[in-house]
Amino acid sequence: MIEIFGNSSYINSIKDVIKSALKHLSIPDRDVSVEIGFLDPIKMQELNKKARGIDRVTDVLSFPNLEFKLPYQKSDYEQFEFNPENNTLILGEIFICLEQAQAQALELEHSLESEVSFLALHGLLHLLGFDHENDEDSTKMNSIQDIILNNINMESYTPADVEEKKQADTILTGAVALIGMPNSGKSTLINALVGEKVSIVSHKPQTTRNEILGVMNIDGVAQIIFLDTPGMHSPRNELGKFMMRSVTSAIAGADIALYLVDAEKGLTNQDVSNISKLTKNKDIKVVIAVNKIDHITKPRLAEILTQLNDVKDVDHIIPISALRKRNLNELEKVLVKYLTPGPIQYDETQYTNRSMRFMASEVIREKTLQLLEGEVPFGIGVIINKYNERPNGIIDIDASIICQKDSHKPILIGKSGEMLKKIGTYARRDLEKMVDSKIFLTLFVKVREEWRDDASILNELGYLKME
Ligand SMILES: Nc1nc2c(ncn2[C@@H]2O[C@H](COP(=O)(O)OP(=O)(O)OP(=O)(O)O)[C@@H](O)[C@H]2O)c(=O)[nH]1
Ligand SMILES: [Mg+2]
């Protein structure tokens, strides 16, 4: 009997490791019971101080109920009280601090699931009389720990799975909508996961305006379809309304909502409200990624994770850095767990549904967002007038940059045309890398007063049709 108190996604993994340990030590699991609970860092520190006189947070604490001796013989414990409700011998209690476990998992570069399983096992071994007080005891405890951890398969998929899936011509698949506040790092993340630039990135909010699809293939086992979306905000014009409809449409087509919390900003009320709306939808799994952990301290991360523990019905929480590519393998494993078998949807070479024409307009817009300050870049749209590939592979692109006020035009062009030249050079370099051939890019600047509320220009820019 393993009784676990508290809400954690790791209950099944903990049960597996405990069962495996009891089996390995020839202790019938119906004979014994263990209680496991989760404590936040403050409570863990209090308990550590009270129980061991150590005034600091720790990962796991265990409280044996009796002096246990191996090998196990039921008759040895007849004098102890077996729990009358289920006739089990109570081994004791284990407390785990998930926030501390998360910090350790990041340091050891393995999953939180692996770390929690390890801590539960470590705690159980203490309940069973193992110790690490001296070298000899410590070696004994470590070796048994290693054997048991090897016995359980922590990977979410194995080489045997790969073969089975390949032969059946099916794959694990699912659509993941990337949701979050503007600037939380959604587009940086989709690019990192797909391994190609599918979505533009800038330090300014509301960079992404459309739903953008990126495909990730994993060893012939899984295909994850990511949908990048515009950051959630209250729309102030027709363009904003289109952007928010893209978010709703992405969620409607998704199996998993991957919500990004910007760790630099912390968990905001708006985040909590957005997440609660997602968790009300019982058709999708909700995974929260706390992004930009490279910019915050460990105690700050622990604080955010503690706050997130109070948000109900979330399927998984994982800290990451999309920019530094930290913990992305673990994120991948978490997502794979929620996929279902189905036919392959995209050819392995196809990593987005967007054309190079669309990418050209986006990359030009990205450069305006990166190079211009103030309100100018927010009112910019890009129309590709010509996209032509010559027989020798050279590509000619003519594009118009639309701005929404007369006063914006000279800013876009710059002194002696320098700004426009810079935008063109930077955009061309990026696009040449993407197509791997030479590009001739010609840019024009046009003013279209308040185009963000003008249906015909919005249509021309591709912001009215949902794809
Ligand atoms: N330090 C740090 N910065 C990051 C990380 N991920 C993204 N950023 C930065 O955050 C800014 C916003 O990134 P984007 O990927 O454009 O964010 P977004 O959520 O797609 O933004 P919108 O499209 O405007 O909703 C950029 O300057 C990124 O370089 C991260 O893990 N760490
Ligand atoms: Mg974006």
Coordinates of C-alpha atoms and ligand atoms in Angstrom, one line a residue:
M1 CA 0.0 0.0 0.0
I2 CA 1.5 3.3 -1.1
E3 CA -0.4 6.3 0.0
I4 CA 0.5 9.5 -1.6
F5 CA -0.9 12.8 -0.2
G6 CA -1.0 15.9 -2.3
N7 CA -1.3 16.7 -6.0
S8 CA 1.6 15.7 -8.1
S9 CA 2.1 14.4 -11.6
Y10 CA 4.7 12.0 -10.3
I11 CA 2.5 9.7 -8.3
N12 CA 2.7 6.9 -10.9
S13 CA 6.5 7.1 -11.2
I14 CA 6.8 7.1 -7.4
K15 CA 4.5 4.0 -7.1
D16 CA 6.6 2.2 -9.8
V17 CA 9.9 2.8 -8.1
I18 CA 8.6 1.9 -4.7
K19 CA 7.0 -1.3 -6.0
S20 CA 10.2 -2.2 -7.8
A21 CA 12.3 -1.6 -4.7
L22 CA 10.0 -3.8 -2.5
K23 CA 10.0 -6.5 -5.1
H24 CA 13.8 -6.4 -5.4
L25 CA 14.1 -6.8 -1.6
S26 CA 11.5 -9.6 -1.5
I27 CA 9.0 -7.6 0.6
P28 CA 5.4 -8.3 -0.6
D29 CA 3.9 -4.9 -1.1
R30 CA 0.5 -6.0 0.3
D31 CA 2.3 -6.5 3.6
V32 CA 3.6 -3.0 4.1
S33 CA 2.5 0.6 3.7
V34 CA 4.3 3.8 3.1
E35 CA 2.9 7.4 3.3
I36 CA 4.4 10.0 1.0
G37 CA 3.6 13.7 1.1
F38 CA 4.9 16.9 -0.7
L39 CA 6.0 20.0 1.2
D40 CA 6.8 23.5 -0.1
P41 CA 10.3 24.8 0.7
I42 CA 9.2 26.8 3.8
K43 CA 7.4 23.8 5.4
M44 CA 10.3 21.5 4.4
Q45 CA 12.8 23.8 6.1
E46 CA 10.6 24.0 9.2
L47 CA 10.4 20.2 9.4
N48 CA 14.1 19.8 8.8
K49 CA 14.9 22.1 11.6
K50 CA 12.4 20.4 13.9
A51 CA 13.5 16.8 13.1
R52 CA 17.2 17.2 12.5
G53 CA 18.1 20.6 13.9
I54 CA 19.2 21.7 10.4
D55 CA 17.7 25.1 9.5
R56 CA 17.7 24.8 5.7
V57 CA 15.5 23.4 3.0
T58 CA 16.2 19.8 1.9
D59 CA 15.0 17.5 -0.8
V60 CA 13.6 14.5 1.1
L61 CA 13.0 13.6 4.7
S62 CA 11.9 10.2 5.9
F63 CA 10.5 9.1 9.3
P64 CA 10.8 5.3 9.9
N65 CA 8.0 3.9 12.1
L66 CA 10.0 0.9 13.2
E67 CA 13.4 -0.7 13.1
F68 CA 13.2 -2.7 10.0
K69 CA 15.5 -5.7 9.3
L70 CA 16.3 -7.4 6.1
P71 CA 15.6 -10.1 4.9
Y72 CA 11.9 -9.5 5.6
Q73 CA 10.0 -12.1 7.5
K74 CA 6.4 -11.3 8.4
S75 CA 6.7 -13.3 11.6
D76 CA 9.4 -10.9 12.9
Y77 CA 6.9 -8.1 13.1
E78 CA 4.0 -9.9 14.8
Q79 CA 4.6 -7.9 17.9
F80 CA 4.1 -4.7 15.8
E81 CA 0.7 -3.5 15.1
F82 CA -0.4 -4.2 11.6
N83 CA -2.7 -1.5 10.3
P84 CA -6.2 -3.0 11.1
E85 CA -7.8 -1.4 8.1
N86 CA -5.6 -3.2 5.5
N87 CA -3.4 -5.5 7.5
T88 CA -0.2 -3.7 6.5
L89 CA 2.9 -2.9 8.5
I90 CA 3.4 0.8 8.5
L91 CA 7.0 1.5 7.4
G92 CA 6.8 5.3 7.9
E93 CA 6.5 8.6 6.2
I94 CA 8.4 10.3 3.4
F95 CA 8.3 14.0 2.6
I96 CA 9.5 15.4 -0.7
C97 CA 10.1 19.0 -1.7
L98 CA 9.3 19.3 -5.4
E99 CA 10.9 22.8 -5.8
Q100 CA 14.2 21.5 -4.3
A101 CA 14.0 18.4 -6.5
Q102 CA 13.5 20.6 -9.5
A103 CA 16.6 22.7 -8.8
Q104 CA 18.6 19.4 -8.4
A105 CA 17.1 17.9 -11.6
L106 CA 18.4 21.0 -13.5
E107 CA 21.8 20.7 -12.0
L108 CA 22.0 17.0 -12.8
E109 CA 20.5 17.5 -16.2
H110 CA 17.8 14.9 -15.8
S111 CA 14.1 15.1 -15.5
L112 CA 12.1 16.1 -12.5
E113 CA 10.4 12.7 -12.8
S114 CA 13.8 10.9 -12.4
E115 CA 14.8 13.1 -9.5
V116 CA 11.5 12.6 -7.7
S117 CA 11.6 8.8 -8.2
F118 CA 15.2 8.8 -6.9
L119 CA 14.2 10.8 -3.8
A120 CA 11.2 8.5 -3.1
L121 CA 13.5 5.5 -3.4
H122 CA 16.1 7.1 -1.2
G123 CA 13.5 7.8 1.4
L124 CA 12.1 4.3 1.2
L125 CA 15.5 2.8 1.8
H126 CA 15.9 4.9 4.9
L127 CA 12.5 3.5 6.1
L128 CA 13.9 0.0 5.5
G129 CA 17.0 0.6 7.7
F130 CA 19.5 1.6 5.0
D131 CA 21.8 4.5 5.9
H132 CA 24.8 6.5 4.7
E133 CA 26.4 7.4 8.0
N134 CA 29.7 5.7 7.2
D135 CA 31.4 4.7 3.9
E136 CA 30.5 1.0 4.1
D137 CA 26.8 1.7 4.7
S138 CA 26.8 4.4 2.1
T139 CA 28.3 2.1 -0.6
K140 CA 25.6 -0.5 0.2
M141 CA 22.8 2.0 0.0
N142 CA 24.1 3.5 -3.3
S143 CA 24.6 0.1 -4.9
I144 CA 21.0 -1.0 -4.1
Q145 CA 19.7 2.3 -5.3
D146 CA 21.5 1.9 -8.6
I147 CA 20.2 -1.6 -9.2
I148 CA 16.6 -0.6 -8.5
L149 CA 16.8 2.5 -10.7
N150 CA 18.2 0.4 -13.5
N151 CA 15.4 -2.0 -13.1
I152 CA 12.8 0.6 -13.8
N153 CA 12.6 2.2 -17.2
M154 CA 12.5 5.9 -16.8
E155 CA 12.6 6.7 -20.5
S156 CA 9.3 7.5 -22.1
Y157 CA 10.2 5.5 -25.2
T158 CA 12.7 2.7 -25.9
P159 CA 14.4 1.3 -29.0
A160 CA 11.8 -1.5 -29.0
D161 CA 9.1 1.2 -29.3
V162 CA 10.8 2.7 -32.2
E163 CA 10.9 -0.5 -34.2
E164 CA 7.3 -1.4 -33.3
K165 CA 6.1 2.1 -34.4
K166 CA 8.1 2.0 -37.6
Q167 CA 6.6 -1.4 -38.6
A168 CA 3.1 -0.4 -37.9
D169 CA 3.6 2.8 -40.0
T170 CA 2.1 4.8 -37.2
I171 CA 3.7 7.2 -35.0
L172 CA 3.0 9.1 -31.7
T173 CA 1.6 12.4 -32.8
G174 CA -0.2 15.4 -31.5
A175 CA -0.5 19.2 -31.8
V176 CA 0.9 21.5 -29.2
A177 CA -0.3 25.1 -29.0
L178 CA 2.3 27.5 -27.6
I179 CA 0.4 30.0 -25.5
G180 CA 1.5 32.9 -23.3
M181 CA 1.8 36.6 -22.7
P182 CA 3.6 38.7 -25.3
N183 CA 7.4 38.4 -25.1
S184 CA 7.4 35.2 -23.0
G185 CA 9.6 33.4 -25.5
K186 CA 7.1 31.3 -27.5
S187 CA 8.7 31.9 -30.9
T188 CA 12.2 31.4 -29.5
L189 CA 11.0 28.0 -28.1
I190 CA 9.3 26.8 -31.4
N191 CA 12.5 27.6 -33.3
A192 CA 14.7 25.8 -30.7
L193 CA 12.4 22.7 -30.7
V194 CA 12.0 22.5 -34.5
G195 CA 15.6 23.3 -35.1
E196 CA 14.9 25.8 -37.9
K197 CA 13.7 29.4 -37.9
V198 CA 10.0 29.1 -38.4
S199 CA 8.9 32.1 -36.4
I200 CA 10.4 35.6 -36.0
V201 CA 11.7 36.8 -32.6
S202 CA 12.3 40.2 -31.1
H203 CA 12.5 41.8 -27.7
K204 CA 9.3 43.7 -28.4
P205 CA 5.8 42.4 -27.5
Q206 CA 3.4 41.3 -30.2
T207 CA 6.0 40.2 -32.6
T208 CA 4.1 37.1 -33.8
R209 CA 0.8 38.0 -35.5
N210 CA -0.3 34.7 -37.1
E211 CA -0.6 31.1 -36.1
I212 CA 2.6 29.5 -37.3
L213 CA 3.2 25.7 -37.5
G214 CA 6.5 24.0 -36.9
V215 CA 7.1 20.2 -37.1
M216 CA 9.4 18.3 -34.8
N217 CA 10.3 14.7 -35.7
I218 CA 11.7 12.4 -33.0
D219 CA 13.7 9.4 -34.1
G220 CA 10.9 8.0 -36.2
V221 CA 8.9 7.5 -33.0
A222 CA 7.0 10.7 -32.7
Q223 CA 6.0 13.8 -34.7
I224 CA 5.0 16.9 -32.7
I225 CA 3.2 19.7 -34.5
F226 CA 3.8 23.0 -32.7
L227 CA 1.6 26.0 -33.3
D228 CA 3.2 29.3 -32.3
T229 CA 0.6 32.0 -31.5
P230 CA 0.5 35.7 -30.9
G231 CA 1.0 36.8 -27.2
M232 CA -2.3 37.1 -25.3
H233 CA -3.5 40.7 -25.0
S234 CA -6.7 42.8 -25.1
P235 CA -7.0 43.8 -28.8
R236 CA -7.2 47.5 -29.6
N237 CA -7.7 47.3 -33.3
E238 CA -8.8 44.8 -36.0
L239 CA -5.3 43.4 -36.3
G240 CA -5.3 42.6 -32.6
K241 CA -8.6 40.9 -32.9
F242 CA -7.2 38.7 -35.8
M243 CA -4.3 37.9 -33.6
M244 CA -6.5 36.8 -30.7
R245 CA -8.6 34.7 -33.0
S246 CA -5.4 32.9 -34.1
V247 CA -4.8 32.0 -30.4
T248 CA -8.4 30.6 -30.0
S249 CA -8.0 28.7 -33.3
A250 CA -4.7 27.1 -32.3
I251 CA -6.1 26.0 -28.9
A252 CA -9.1 24.5 -30.7
G253 CA -6.9 22.4 -32.9
A254 CA -4.5 21.3 -30.1
D255 CA -4.1 18.2 -28.0
I256 CA -1.7 20.0 -25.6
A257 CA -1.5 23.6 -24.5
L258 CA 2.1 24.5 -23.7
Y259 CA 1.7 27.7 -21.6
L260 CA 4.9 29.8 -21.2
V261 CA 5.4 31.8 -18.0
D262 CA 8.1 34.5 -18.3
A263 CA 10.2 33.8 -15.2
E264 CA 11.7 37.3 -15.4
K265 CA 8.3 38.8 -14.9
G266 CA 7.1 36.1 -12.5
L267 CA 3.7 34.5 -12.4
T268 CA 1.2 37.3 -13.1
N269 CA -2.5 37.4 -12.4
Q270 CA -3.1 37.5 -16.1
D271 CA -1.0 34.2 -16.4
V272 CA -3.1 32.6 -13.7
S273 CA -6.4 33.7 -15.4
N274 CA -5.1 32.4 -18.8
I275 CA -4.0 29.1 -17.4
S276 CA -7.4 28.6 -15.6
K277 CA -9.2 29.1 -18.9
L278 CA -7.0 26.4 -20.5
T279 CA -7.5 23.9 -17.7
K280 CA -11.3 24.2 -17.9
N281 CA -11.0 22.7 -21.4
K282 CA -11.0 18.9 -20.6
D283 CA -10.0 18.0 -24.2
I284 CA -6.5 19.3 -23.8
K285 CA -3.5 18.6 -21.5
V286 CA -2.0 21.7 -20.0
V287 CA 1.8 21.8 -19.6
I288 CA 3.4 24.9 -18.1
A289 CA 6.9 25.9 -19.0
V290 CA 8.6 28.5 -16.8
N291 CA 10.9 30.1 -19.4
K292 CA 14.0 32.3 -19.1
I293 CA 15.3 30.5 -16.0
D294 CA 18.8 31.6 -17.2
H295 CA 17.9 35.1 -16.0
I296 CA 16.6 34.2 -12.5
T297 CA 18.1 32.8 -9.3
K298 CA 17.2 29.3 -7.9
P299 CA 15.3 30.7 -4.9
R300 CA 13.2 32.8 -7.3
L301 CA 12.5 29.8 -9.5
A302 CA 11.4 27.8 -6.3
E303 CA 9.1 30.7 -5.5
I304 CA 7.4 30.7 -8.9
L305 CA 7.1 26.8 -8.8
T306 CA 5.5 27.1 -5.4
Q307 CA 3.0 29.6 -6.7
L308 CA 2.2 27.4 -9.7
N309 CA 1.6 24.4 -7.4
D310 CA -1.6 26.3 -6.3
V311 CA -2.9 26.5 -9.8
K312 CA -5.3 23.6 -10.2
D313 CA -5.6 20.9 -12.9
V314 CA -2.2 21.5 -14.6
D315 CA -0.8 18.3 -16.0
H316 CA 2.9 19.2 -15.8
I317 CA 5.2 22.1 -14.8
I318 CA 8.7 22.3 -16.2
P319 CA 11.3 25.1 -16.0
I320 CA 13.3 25.8 -19.2
S321 CA 15.4 28.3 -21.1
A322 CA 14.3 28.5 -24.7
L323 CA 17.2 30.8 -25.5
R324 CA 19.9 28.7 -23.8
K325 CA 18.2 25.4 -24.8
R326 CA 18.1 24.3 -21.2
N327 CA 15.9 21.4 -20.2
L328 CA 14.4 21.1 -23.7
N329 CA 15.1 17.4 -23.9
E330 CA 13.0 16.9 -20.7
L331 CA 10.2 19.1 -22.1
E332 CA 10.3 16.9 -25.2
K333 CA 9.9 13.7 -23.1
V334 CA 7.0 15.3 -21.2
L335 CA 5.2 16.2 -24.4
V336 CA 5.8 12.7 -26.0
K337 CA 4.0 11.2 -23.0
Y338 CA 0.8 12.9 -24.0
L339 CA 0.9 12.0 -27.7
T340 CA -1.3 9.3 -29.2
P341 CA -0.7 6.9 -32.1
G342 CA -1.7 8.1 -35.5
P343 CA -0.6 8.4 -39.1
I344 CA 2.4 10.6 -40.0
Q345 CA 1.1 14.0 -41.0
Y346 CA 4.1 15.8 -42.4
D347 CA 7.0 14.5 -44.5
E348 CA 10.2 14.5 -42.5
T349 CA 11.7 17.3 -44.7
Q350 CA 8.7 19.6 -44.2
Y351 CA 9.1 21.6 -41.0
T352 CA 6.6 24.3 -41.5
N353 CA 3.4 25.0 -43.4
R354 CA 4.5 28.5 -44.3
S355 CA 5.9 29.5 -47.6
M356 CA 9.3 31.2 -48.2
R357 CA 7.2 34.2 -49.4
F358 CA 5.6 34.4 -46.0
M359 CA 8.9 34.0 -44.3
A360 CA 10.4 36.8 -46.4
S361 CA 7.7 39.2 -45.2
E362 CA 8.1 38.1 -41.6
V363 CA 11.9 38.3 -41.6
I364 CA 11.7 41.9 -43.0
R365 CA 9.2 42.8 -40.3
E366 CA 11.5 41.2 -37.7
K367 CA 14.4 43.5 -38.7
T368 CA 12.1 46.5 -38.3
L369 CA 11.2 45.3 -34.8
Q370 CA 14.8 44.7 -33.9
L371 CA 16.2 47.9 -35.3
L372 CA 13.5 50.5 -34.7
E373 CA 12.4 51.9 -31.3
G374 CA 9.1 53.5 -30.2
E375 CA 5.7 53.0 -31.9
V376 CA 6.9 52.8 -35.5
P377 CA 7.6 49.0 -35.7
F378 CA 4.2 48.1 -34.1
G379 CA 2.5 49.7 -37.1
I380 CA 4.4 47.9 -39.8
G381 CA 3.2 45.4 -42.2
V382 CA 5.1 43.8 -45.1
I383 CA 3.7 43.0 -48.6
I384 CA 5.8 40.8 -50.9
N385 CA 5.2 42.3 -54.4
K386 CA 7.5 39.8 -56.2
Y387 CA 9.2 36.5 -55.2
N388 CA 10.9 35.0 -58.2
E389 CA 13.4 32.2 -58.5
R390 CA 15.7 32.4 -61.5
P391 CA 16.8 29.2 -63.3
N392 CA 20.2 29.6 -61.8
G393 CA 18.7 29.6 -58.2
I394 CA 19.1 33.4 -57.5
I395 CA 15.9 34.8 -55.9
D396 CA 14.5 38.3 -56.6
I397 CA 12.3 39.7 -53.9
D398 CA 10.5 43.1 -54.1
A399 CA 8.7 44.1 -50.9
S400 CA 6.8 47.1 -49.6
I401 CA 7.0 48.0 -45.9
I402 CA 3.7 49.6 -44.9
C403 CA 3.7 52.1 -42.1
Q404 CA 0.7 53.8 -40.6
K405 CA 1.7 57.4 -40.3
D406 CA 3.5 60.0 -42.6
S407 CA 5.8 60.8 -39.8
H408 CA 7.0 57.1 -39.6
K409 CA 8.3 57.0 -43.2
P410 CA 11.4 59.1 -42.7
I411 CA 12.3 57.1 -39.6
L412 CA 12.0 53.9 -41.6
I413 CA 14.2 55.2 -44.4
G414 CA 16.7 56.9 -42.1
K415 CA 19.4 59.5 -42.8
S416 CA 20.5 59.0 -46.4
G417 CA 18.4 55.8 -46.6
E418 CA 20.7 54.1 -44.0
M419 CA 18.0 52.5 -41.9
L420 CA 16.2 51.0 -44.9
K421 CA 19.5 49.7 -46.2
K422 CA 20.3 48.1 -42.8
I423 CA 16.8 46.5 -42.7
G424 CA 17.4 45.1 -46.2
T425 CA 20.9 43.8 -45.5
Y426 CA 20.0 42.1 -42.3
A427 CA 16.8 40.5 -43.8
R428 CA 18.7 39.4 -46.9
R429 CA 21.4 37.7 -44.9
D430 CA 18.9 35.7 -42.8
L431 CA 16.9 34.7 -45.9
E432 CA 20.0 33.7 -47.8
K433 CA 20.8 31.3 -45.0
M434 CA 17.3 29.8 -45.1
V435 CA 17.2 29.2 -48.8
D436 CA 20.9 28.6 -49.2
S437 CA 21.2 30.8 -52.3
K438 CA 21.8 34.4 -53.3
I439 CA 18.9 36.9 -52.9
F440 CA 18.4 40.3 -54.4
L441 CA 16.1 42.2 -52.1
T442 CA 14.5 45.5 -53.0
L443 CA 12.5 47.4 -50.4
F444 CA 9.9 50.2 -50.8
V445 CA 8.2 52.2 -48.0
K446 CA 4.5 53.1 -48.2
V447 CA 2.2 54.9 -45.8
R448 CA -1.3 53.5 -45.3
E449 CA -3.0 55.6 -42.6
E450 CA -4.2 53.4 -39.6
W451 CA -4.1 50.3 -41.8
R452 CA -4.5 48.1 -38.7
D453 CA -8.3 48.9 -38.8
D454 CA -8.6 48.8 -42.6
A455 CA -10.2 45.5 -43.8
S456 CA -8.8 45.7 -47.3
I457 CA -5.2 46.3 -46.3
L458 CA -5.5 43.7 -43.5
N459 CA -6.7 41.3 -46.2
E460 CA -3.8 42.2 -48.5
L461 CA -1.4 41.6 -45.7
G462 CA -3.0 38.2 -45.0
Y463 CA -4.4 39.2 -41.6
L464 CA -8.0 38.5 -42.2
K465 CA -8.1 34.9 -43.5
M466 CA -7.5 32.2 -40.9
E467 CA -5.2 29.5 -42.2
Ligands
LIG1 N1 17.1 35.4 -21.2 C1 16.2 34.7 -22.0 N2 15.6 35.4 -22.9 C2 14.7 34.7 -23.7 C3 14.4 33.3 -23.5 N3 13.5 33.0 -24.4 C4 13.2 34.1 -25.2 N4 13.9 35.1 -24.7 C5 13.9 36.5 -25.3 O1 12.6 37.1 -25.0 C6 12.3 38.0 -26.1 C7 10.9 37.6 -26.7 O2 11.1 36.4 -27.3 P1 10.0 35.8 -28.4 O3 10.3 34.4 -28.7 O4 9.9 36.8 -29.5 O5 8.7 35.9 -27.5 P2 7.2 35.6 -27.9 O6 6.5 35.0 -26.8 O7 7.1 34.8 -29.2 O8 6.6 37.1 -28.1 P3 5.3 37.5 -29.0 O9 5.4 36.9 -30.4 O10 5.4 39.0 -29.0 O11 4.1 37.1 -28.2 C8 13.4 37.9 -27.1 O12 14.3 39.0 -26.9 C9 14.1 36.6 -26.8 O13 15.5 36.5 -27.1 C10 15.2 32.7 -22.5 O14 15.0 31.5 -22.3 N5 16.0 33.4 -21.8
MG2 MG 6.3 35.3 -31.0

